[in-house]
C-alpha positions as protocol buffer text, in pm:
chain_id: "A"
residue {
  index: 1
  type: PRO
  ca { x: 11104 y: 17913 z: 19216 }
}
residue {
  index: 2
  type: ARG
  ca { x: 11459 y: 18033 z: 19285 }
}
residue {
  index: 3
  type: SER
  ca { x: 11455 y: 18356 z: 19090 }
}
residue {
  index: 4
  type: PHE
  ca { x: 11171 y: 18606 z: 19055 }
}
residue {
  index: 5
  type: ARG
  ca { x: 11244 y: 18668 z: 18685 }
}
residue {
  index: 6
  type: SER
  ca { x: 11310 y: 18318 z: 18553 }
}
residue {
  index: 7
  type: ALA
  ca { x: 11102 y: 18129 z: 18297 }
}
residue {
  index: 8
  type: TYR
  ca { x: 11019 y: 17870 z: 18563 }
}
residue {
  index: 9
  type: THR
  ca { x: 10889 y: 18139 z: 18800 }
}
residue {
  index: 10
  type: PHE
  ca { x: 10677 y: 18290 z: 18524 }
}
residue {
  index: 11
  type: GLY
  ca { x: 10523 y: 17950 z: 18452 }
}
residue {
  index: 12
  type: HIS
  ca { x: 10469 y: 17886 z: 18823 }
}
residue {
  index: 13
  type: ARG
  ca { x: 10279 y: 18214 z: 18870 }
}
residue {
  index: 14
  type: PHE
  ca { x: 10091 y: 18171 z: 18542 }
}
residue {
  index: 15
  type: LEU
  ca { x: 9952 y: 17835 z: 18658 }
}
residue {
  index: 16
  type: HIS
  ca { x: 9844 y: 17997 z: 18987 }
}
residue {
  index: 17
  type: VAL
  ca { x: 9657 y: 18260 z: 18787 }
}
residue {
  index: 18
  type: LEU
  ca { x: 9478 y: 17999 z: 18575 }
}
residue {
  index: 19
  type: ALA
  ca { x: 9381 y: 17793 z: 18879 }
}
residue {
  index: 20
  type: GLY
  ca { x: 9223 y: 18065 z: 19091 }
}
residue {
  index: 21
  type: ASN
  ca { x: 8927 y: 18298 z: 19086 }
}
residue {
  index: 22
  type: PRO
  ca { x: 8989 y: 18660 z: 18977 }
}
residue {
  index: 23
  type: TRP
  ca { x: 9099 y: 18795 z: 19316 }
}
residue {
  index: 24
  type: GLU
  ca { x: 9320 y: 18492 z: 19387 }
}
residue {
  index: 25
  type: SER
  ca { x: 9478 y: 18544 z: 19045 }
}
residue {
  index: 26
  type: ILE
  ca { x: 9554 y: 18907 z: 19124 }
}
residue {
  index: 27
  type: THR
  ca { x: 9702 y: 18797 z: 19457 }
}
residue {
  index: 28
  type: ALA
  ca { x: 9931 y: 18552 z: 19280 }
}
residue {
  index: 29
  type: LEU
  ca { x: 10053 y: 18828 z: 19047 }
}
residue {
  index: 30
  type: TYR
  ca { x: 10100 y: 19101 z: 19306 }
}
residue {
  index: 31
  type: ALA
  ca { x: 10200 y: 18927 z: 19628 }
}
residue {
  index: 32
  type: ALA
  ca { x: 10552 y: 18793 z: 19668 }
}
residue {
  index: 33
  type: GLY
  ca { x: 10513 y: 18718 z: 20038 }
}
residue {
  index: 34
  type: PHE
  ca { x: 10302 y: 18472 z: 20234 }
}
residue {
  index: 35
  type: THR
  ca { x: 10024 y: 18281 z: 20067 }
}
residue {
  index: 36
  type: ASP
  ca { x: 9693 y: 18261 z: 20251 }
}
residue {
  index: 37
  type: ALA
  ca { x: 9768 y: 17896 z: 20337 }
}
residue {
  index: 38
  type: GLU
  ca { x: 10107 y: 17990 z: 20485 }
}
residue {
  index: 39
  type: LYS
  ca { x: 9948 y: 18263 z: 20696 }
}
residue {
  index: 40
  type: ARG
  ca { x: 9696 y: 18020 z: 20839 }
}
residue {
  index: 41
  type: ALA
  ca { x: 9967 y: 17765 z: 20919 }
}
residue {
  index: 42
  type: LEU
  ca { x: 10173 y: 18028 z: 21099 }
}
residue {
  index: 43
  type: HIS
  ca { x: 9893 y: 18193 z: 21291 }
}
residue {
  index: 44
  type: HIS
  ca { x: 9587 y: 17964 z: 21276 }
}
residue {
  index: 45
  type: ILE
  ca { x: 9386 y: 18234 z: 21100 }
}
residue {
  index: 46
  type: PRO
  ca { x: 9028 y: 18126 z: 21020 }
}
residue {
  index: 47
  type: PRO
  ca { x: 8992 y: 18058 z: 20645 }
}
residue {
  index: 48
  type: GLU
  ca { x: 8761 y: 18357 z: 20594 }
}
residue {
  index: 49
  type: ALA
  ca { x: 8957 y: 18612 z: 20800 }
}
residue {
  index: 50
  type: GLY
  ca { x: 9249 y: 18845 z: 20737 }
}
residue {
  index: 51
  type: CYS
  ca { x: 9350 y: 18718 z: 20394 }
}
residue {
  index: 52
  type: ALA
  ca { x: 9488 y: 18932 z: 20114 }
}
residue {
  index: 53
  type: SER
  ca { x: 9245 y: 18777 z: 19866 }
}
residue {
  index: 54
  type: ALA
  ca { x: 8952 y: 18913 z: 20070 }
}
residue {
  index: 55
  type: VAL
  ca { x: 9095 y: 19267 z: 20060 }
}
residue {
  index: 56
  type: ILE
  ca { x: 9170 y: 19243 z: 19690 }
}
residue {
  index: 57
  type: GLY
  ca { x: 8828 y: 19090 z: 19623 }
}
residue {
  index: 58
  type: THR
  ca { x: 8659 y: 19393 z: 19780 }
}
residue {
  index: 59
  type: LEU
  ca { x: 8864 y: 19628 z: 19564 }
}
residue {
  index: 60
  type: LEU
  ca { x: 8795 y: 19429 z: 19248 }
}
residue {
  index: 61
  type: THR
  ca { x: 8422 y: 19431 z: 19324 }
}
residue {
  index: 62
  type: SER
  ca { x: 8431 y: 19812 z: 19338 }
}
residue {
  index: 63
  type: LEU
  ca { x: 8586 y: 19807 z: 18988 }
}
residue {
  index: 64
  type: ARG
  ca { x: 8349 y: 19550 z: 18836 }
}
residue {
  index: 65
  type: SER
  ca { x: 8213 y: 19796 z: 18579 }
}
residue {
  index: 66
  type: LEU
  ca { x: 8553 y: 19803 z: 18402 }
}
residue {
  index: 67
  type: ASN
  ca { x: 8685 y: 19555 z: 18149 }
}
residue {
  index: 68
  type: ASP
  ca { x: 8974 y: 19327 z: 18246 }
}
residue {
  index: 69
  type: VAL
  ca { x: 9251 y: 19551 z: 18112 }
}
residue {
  index: 70
  type: ASP
  ca { x: 9115 y: 19868 z: 18269 }
}
residue {
  index: 71
  type: ARG
  ca { x: 9052 y: 19687 z: 18596 }
}
residue {
  index: 72
  type: ALA
  ca { x: 9413 y: 19570 z: 18612 }
}
residue {
  index: 73
  type: LEU
  ca { x: 9538 y: 19922 z: 18535 }
}
residue {
  index: 74
  type: ALA
  ca { x: 9304 y: 20068 z: 18798 }
}
residue {
  index: 75
  type: MET
  ca { x: 9451 y: 19826 z: 19053 }
}
residue {
  index: 76
  type: ASP
  ca { x: 9795 y: 19966 z: 18973 }
}
residue {
  index: 77
  type: LEU
  ca { x: 9677 y: 20326 z: 19005 }
}
residue {
  index: 78
  type: VAL
  ca { x: 9485 y: 20293 z: 19331 }
}
residue {
  index: 79
  type: TRP
  ca { x: 9695 y: 20031 z: 19508 }
}
residue {
  index: 80
  type: GLU
  ca { x: 10037 y: 19937 z: 19368 }
}
residue {
  index: 81
  type: LEU
  ca { x: 10162 y: 20285 z: 19283 }
}
residue {
  index: 82
  type: PRO
  ca { x: 10058 y: 20490 z: 19591 }
}
residue {
  index: 83
  type: GLY
  ca { x: 10107 y: 20202 z: 19836 }
}
residue {
  index: 84
  type: ASP
  ca { x: 10440 y: 20069 z: 19710 }
}
residue {
  index: 85
  type: LEU
  ca { x: 10637 y: 20198 z: 19413 }
}
residue {
  index: 86
  type: LEU
  ca { x: 10590 y: 20573 z: 19461 }
}
residue {
  index: 87
  type: VAL
  ca { x: 10649 y: 20542 z: 19836 }
}
residue {
  index: 88
  type: LYS
  ca { x: 10982 y: 20368 z: 19777 }
}
residue {
  index: 89
  type: MET
  ca { x: 11094 y: 20629 z: 19527 }
}
residue {
  index: 90
  type: ASP
  ca { x: 10993 y: 20911 z: 19759 }
}
residue {
  index: 91
  type: ILE
  ca { x: 11184 y: 20762 z: 20055 }
}
residue {
  index: 92
  type: ALA
  ca { x: 11495 y: 20689 z: 19845 }
}
residue {
  index: 93
  type: THR
  ca { x: 11512 y: 21035 z: 19686 }
}
residue {
  index: 94
  type: MET
  ca { x: 11419 y: 21247 z: 19987 }
}
residue {
  index: 95
  type: ALA
  ca { x: 11677 y: 21064 z: 20199 }
}
residue {
  index: 96
  type: TYR
  ca { x: 11937 y: 21236 z: 19980 }
}
residue {
  index: 97
  type: GLY
  ca { x: 11757 y: 21567 z: 19934 }
}
residue {
  index: 98
  type: LEU
  ca { x: 11649 y: 21492 z: 19577 }
}
residue {
  index: 99
  type: GLU
  ca { x: 11326 y: 21579 z: 19398 }
}
residue {
  index: 100
  type: ALA
  ca { x: 11189 y: 21311 z: 19168 }
}
residue {
  index: 101
  type: ARG
  ca { x: 10908 y: 21315 z: 18918 }
}
residue {
  index: 102
  type: SER
  ca { x: 10722 y: 21034 z: 18740 }
}
residue {
  index: 103
  type: PRO
  ca { x: 10653 y: 21194 z: 18400 }
}
residue {
  index: 104
  type: PHE
  ca { x: 10435 y: 20911 z: 18271 }
}
residue {
  index: 105
  type: LEU
  ca { x: 10200 y: 20971 z: 18565 }
}
residue {
  index: 106
  type: ASP
  ca { x: 10124 y: 21325 z: 18452 }
}
residue {
  index: 107
  type: HIS
  ca { x: 9744 y: 21347 z: 18474 }
}
residue {
  index: 108
  type: GLU
  ca { x: 9705 y: 21443 z: 18108 }
}
residue {
  index: 109
  type: ILE
  ca { x: 9913 y: 21146 z: 17992 }
}
residue {
  index: 110
  type: VAL
  ca { x: 9722 y: 20907 z: 18219 }
}
residue {
  index: 111
  type: SER
  ca { x: 9388 y: 21042 z: 18098 }
}
residue {
  index: 112
  type: TRP
  ca { x: 9495 y: 21005 z: 17736 }
}
residue {
  index: 113
  type: ALA
  ca { x: 9631 y: 20653 z: 17791 }
}
residue {
  index: 114
  type: ASN
  ca { x: 9301 y: 20546 z: 17945 }
}
residue {
  index: 115
  type: THR
  ca { x: 9124 y: 20628 z: 17618 }
}
residue {
  index: 116
  type: LEU
  ca { x: 9340 y: 20389 z: 17415 }
}
residue {
  index: 117
  type: PRO
  ca { x: 9202 y: 20045 z: 17315 }
}
residue {
  index: 118
  type: GLY
  ca { x: 9331 y: 19755 z: 17521 }
}
residue {
  index: 119
  type: GLY
  ca { x: 9495 y: 19606 z: 17212 }
}
residue {
  index: 120
  type: LEU
  ca { x: 9727 y: 19906 z: 17186 }
}
residue {
  index: 121
  type: ARG
  ca { x: 9822 y: 19901 z: 17553 }
}
residue {
  index: 122
  type: LEU
  ca { x: 9889 y: 19527 z: 17553 }
}
residue {
  index: 123
  type: GLY
  ca { x: 10104 y: 19412 z: 17263 }
}
residue {
  index: 124
  type: GLY
  ca { x: 10061 y: 19036 z: 17291 }
}
residue {
  index: 125
  type: TRP
  ca { x: 10382 y: 18899 z: 17444 }
}
residue {
  index: 126
  type: SER
  ca { x: 10560 y: 19233 z: 17405 }
}
residue {
  index: 127
  type: THR
  ca { x: 10588 y: 19460 z: 17709 }
}
residue {
  index: 128
  type: LYS
  ca { x: 10529 y: 19836 z: 17684 }
}
residue {
  index: 129
  type: PRO
  ca { x: 10443 y: 19830 z: 17309 }
}
residue {
  index: 130
  type: ILE
  ca { x: 10367 y: 20202 z: 17274 }
}
residue {
  index: 131
  type: LEU
  ca { x: 10686 y: 20313 z: 17449 }
}
residue {
  index: 132
  type: ARG
  ca { x: 10895 y: 20066 z: 17252 }
}
residue {
  index: 133
  type: GLU
  ca { x: 10747 y: 20186 z: 16923 }
}
residue {
  index: 134
  type: LEU
  ca { x: 10812 y: 20549 z: 17016 }
}
residue {
  index: 135
  type: ALA
  ca { x: 11167 y: 20469 z: 17126 }
}
residue {
  index: 136
  type: THR
  ca { x: 11253 y: 20324 z: 16783 }
}
residue {
  index: 137
  type: ARG
  ca { x: 11263 y: 20683 z: 16654 }
}
residue {
  index: 138
  type: TYR
  ca { x: 11551 y: 20771 z: 16883 }
}
residue {
  index: 139
  type: LEU
  ca { x: 11721 y: 20459 z: 17018 }
}
residue {
  index: 140
  type: PRO
  ca { x: 11898 y: 20155 z: 16868 }
}
residue {
  index: 141
  type: HIS
  ca { x: 11728 y: 19818 z: 16831 }
}
residue {
  index: 142
  type: SER
  ca { x: 11938 y: 19670 z: 17113 }
}
residue {
  index: 143
  type: VAL
  ca { x: 11764 y: 19911 z: 17351 }
}
residue {
  index: 144
  type: THR
  ca { x: 11411 y: 19916 z: 17213 }
}
residue {
  index: 145
  type: ARG
  ca { x: 11386 y: 19536 z: 17205 }
}
residue {
  index: 146
  type: ALA
  ca { x: 11574 y: 19468 z: 17528 }
}
residue {
  index: 147
  type: PRO
  ca { x: 11389 y: 19262 z: 17792 }
}
residue {
  index: 148
  type: LYS
  ca { x: 11237 y: 19435 z: 18092 }
}
residue {
  index: 149
  type: ARG
  ca { x: 11470 y: 19440 z: 18392 }
}
residue {
  index: 150
  type: GLY
  ca { x: 11381 y: 19468 z: 18757 }
}
residue {
  index: 151
  type: PHE
  ca { x: 11557 y: 19626 z: 19053 }
}
residue {
  index: 152
  type: GLU
  ca { x: 11526 y: 19348 z: 19311 }
}
residue {
  index: 153
  type: ALA
  ca { x: 11767 y: 19363 z: 19602 }
}
residue {
  index: 154
  type: PRO
  ca { x: 11952 y: 19039 z: 19704 }
}
residue {
  index: 155
  type: ILE
  ca { x: 11727 y: 18993 z: 20007 }
}
residue {
  index: 156
  type: SER
  ca { x: 11773 y: 18616 z: 20040 }
}
residue {
  index: 157
  type: LYS
  ca { x: 12153 y: 18651 z: 20033 }
}
residue {
  index: 158
  type: TRP
  ca { x: 12146 y: 18924 z: 20300 }
}
residue {
  index: 159
  type: LEU
  ca { x: 11921 y: 18717 z: 20525 }
}
residue {
  index: 160
  type: ARG
  ca { x: 12138 y: 18407 z: 20490 }
}
residue {
  index: 161
  type: LYS
  ca { x: 12466 y: 18590 z: 20553 }
}
residue {
  index: 162
  type: GLU
  ca { x: 12511 y: 18953 z: 20659 }
}
residue {
  index: 163
  type: LEU
  ca { x: 12174 y: 18983 z: 20836 }
}
residue {
  index: 164
  type: ALA
  ca { x: 12148 y: 18629 z: 20976 }
}
residue {
  index: 165
  type: GLU
  ca { x: 12228 y: 18730 z: 21334 }
}
residue {
  index: 166
  type: VAL
  ca { x: 11999 y: 19035 z: 21325 }
}
residue {
  index: 167
  type: ARG
  ca { x: 11729 y: 18821 z: 21163 }
}
residue {
  index: 168
  type: ASP
  ca { x: 11725 y: 18566 z: 21444 }
}
residue {
  index: 169
  type: ASP
  ca { x: 11761 y: 18824 z: 21719 }
}
residue {
  index: 170
  type: LEU
  ca { x: 11459 y: 19026 z: 21608 }
}
residue {
  index: 171
  type: ILE
  ca { x: 11225 y: 18759 z: 21478 }
}
residue {
  index: 172
  type: LEU
  ca { x: 11279 y: 18508 z: 21761 }
}
residue {
  index: 173
  type: SER
  ca { x: 11281 y: 18759 z: 22047 }
}
residue {
  index: 174
  type: ARG
  ca { x: 11052 y: 18611 z: 22313 }
}
residue {
  index: 175
  type: SER
  ca { x: 10940 y: 18959 z: 22417 }
}
residue {
  index: 176
  type: GLY
  ca { x: 10874 y: 19072 z: 22060 }
}
residue {
  index: 177
  type: MET
  ca { x: 10556 y: 19107 z: 21860 }
}
residue {
  index: 178
  type: VAL
  ca { x: 10641 y: 18839 z: 21606 }
}
residue {
  index: 179
  type: CYS
  ca { x: 10672 y: 18561 z: 21864 }
}
residue {
  index: 180
  type: SER
  ca { x: 10357 y: 18683 z: 22039 }
}
residue {
  index: 181
  type: LEU
  ca { x: 10157 y: 18671 z: 21714 }
}
residue {
  index: 182
  type: PHE
  ca { x: 10296 y: 18354 z: 21559 }
}
residue {
  index: 183
  type: GLU
  ca { x: 10405 y: 18011 z: 21678 }
}
residue {
  index: 184
  type: ARG
  ca { x: 10772 y: 18021 z: 21771 }
}
residue {
  index: 185
  type: SER
  ca { x: 10833 y: 17661 z: 21661 }
}
residue {
  index: 186
  type: ARG
  ca { x: 10709 y: 17743 z: 21312 }
}
residue {
  index: 187
  type: LEU
  ca { x: 10923 y: 18056 z: 21301 }
}
residue {
  index: 188
  type: GLU
  ca { x: 11230 y: 17856 z: 21401 }
}
residue {
  index: 189
  type: HIS
  ca { x: 11152 y: 17598 z: 21134 }
}
residue {
  index: 190
  type: MET
  ca { x: 11118 y: 17872 z: 20874 }
}
residue {
  index: 191
  type: LEU
  ca { x: 11452 y: 18028 z: 20965 }
}
residue {
  index: 192
  type: ARG
  ca { x: 11626 y: 17688 z: 20955 }
}
residue {
  index: 193
  type: GLU
  ca { x: 11533 y: 17670 z: 20587 }
}
residue {
  index: 194
  type: SER
  ca { x: 11786 y: 17946 z: 20516 }
}
residue {
  index: 195
  type: SER
  ca { x: 11981 y: 17709 z: 20289 }
}
residue {
  index: 196
  type: SER
  ca { x: 11690 y: 17729 z: 20047 }
}
residue {
  index: 197
  type: GLU
  ca { x: 11770 y: 17913 z: 19726 }
}
residue {
  index: 198
  type: SER
  ca { x: 11407 y: 18007 z: 19679 }
}
residue {
  index: 199
  type: GLY
  ca { x: 11340 y: 18377 z: 19652 }
}
residue {
  index: 200
  type: HIS
  ca { x: 11007 y: 18311 z: 19821 }
}
residue {
  index: 201
  type: TRP
  ca { x: 11187 y: 18218 z: 20145 }
}
residue {
  index: 202
  type: GLY
  ca { x: 11366 y: 18552 z: 20147 }
}
residue {
  index: 203
  type: GLN
  ca { x: 11046 y: 18748 z: 20085 }
}
residue {
  index: 204
  type: THR
  ca { x: 10855 y: 18585 z: 20369 }
}
residue {
  index: 205
  type: VAL
  ca { x: 11140 y: 18615 z: 20622 }
}
residue {
  index: 206
  type: TRP
  ca { x: 11197 y: 18977 z: 20520 }
}
residue {
  index: 207
  type: ILE
  ca { x: 10834 y: 19058 z: 20598 }
}
residue {
  index: 208
  type: LEU
  ca { x: 10872 y: 18913 z: 20948 }
}
residue {
  index: 209
  type: LEU
  ca { x: 11201 y: 19096 z: 20999 }
}
residue {
  index: 210
  type: MET
  ca { x: 11048 y: 19430 z: 20899 }
}
residue {
  index: 211
  type: LEU
  ca { x: 10757 y: 19374 z: 21139 }
}
residue {
  index: 212
  type: ALA
  ca { x: 10997 y: 19294 z: 21423 }
}
residue {
  index: 213
  type: ALA
  ca { x: 11225 y: 19587 z: 21342 }
}
residue {
  index: 214
  type: TRP
  ca { x: 10931 y: 19827 z: 21319 }
}
residue {
  index: 215
  type: GLU
  ca { x: 10809 y: 19720 z: 21660 }
}
residue {
  index: 216
  type: ARG
  ca { x: 11148 y: 19741 z: 21831 }
}
residue {
  index: 217
  type: TYR
  ca { x: 11266 y: 20070 z: 21688 }
}
residue {
  index: 218
  type: SER
  ca { x: 10932 y: 20250 z: 21683 }
}
residue {
  index: 219
  type: TYR
  ca { x: 10893 y: 20157 z: 22050 }
}
residue {
  index: 220
  type: GLN
  ca { x: 11233 y: 20308 z: 22124 }
}
residue {
  index: 221
  type: VAL
  ca { x: 11134 y: 20629 z: 21946 }
}
residue {
  index: 222
  type: VAL
  ca { x: 10812 y: 20652 z: 22150 }
}
residue {
  index: 223
  type: VAL
  ca { x: 10996 y: 20591 z: 22478 }
}
residue {
  index: 224
  type: GLN
  ca { x: 11258 y: 20854 z: 22395 }
}
residue {
  index: 225
  type: ALA
  ca { x: 10989 y: 21105 z: 22297 }
}
residue {
  index: 226
  type: ARG
  ca { x: 10808 y: 21052 z: 22623 }
}
residue {
  index: 227
  type: ARG
  ca { x: 11129 y: 21096 z: 22820 }
}
residue {
  index: 228
  type: GLU
  ca { x: 11199 y: 21426 z: 22646 }
}
residue {
  index: 229
  type: ALA
  ca { x: 10843 y: 21544 z: 22709 }
}
residue {
  index: 230
  type: ILE
  ca { x: 10863 y: 21483 z: 23087 }
}
residue {
  index: 231
  type: PRO
  ca { x: 11038 y: 21768 z: 23276 }
}
residue {
  index: 232
  type: ALA
  ca { x: 11342 y: 21662 z: 23478 }
}
């Protein structure tokens, strides 16, 4: 798939969901990075070790008393929100001295929403049915029936152009963590596929770049802190 929000991509992910067991289906919906098979090819991970589906499977097992809708919502509340979306918003707002609130996460609203039947929370093919119905009281049809839009950054474009030199320098550094963990030949092959228009390529390379950047710059911070702690 070239675009995350195309009809082809939706069909591609939907087929993955139908083909897998429950935790593999959740992985296909949540994870935009490496598949378990790609991880094993890059690192020779044993089939039963270190895979996202195993982590998700453990979480789903702890939620087995819930129905499918409530289980999916619980996954959002205990994993996706605190581990991803709320973190990003907090970083982005605090970087500019702003306070942000997520009003729909007010505990009273969440508690009330959890009492609603699944049929009200999921409106067939319509997204956010309750909010859309409420919005019809105040907003025009062009807004209330507009498709959902994401906020994806042009990661693949950055990695192919503006960040190409930084990408290769960090990921392929022979003294870096990435090359010590993964096979360099496979990393080089992956980076040579930069002409690919697939959004999946950008997501996987971005993950490796963030790992390499974290190692390099966190190491520099630690070294500097130690230098400042040692008396001259």
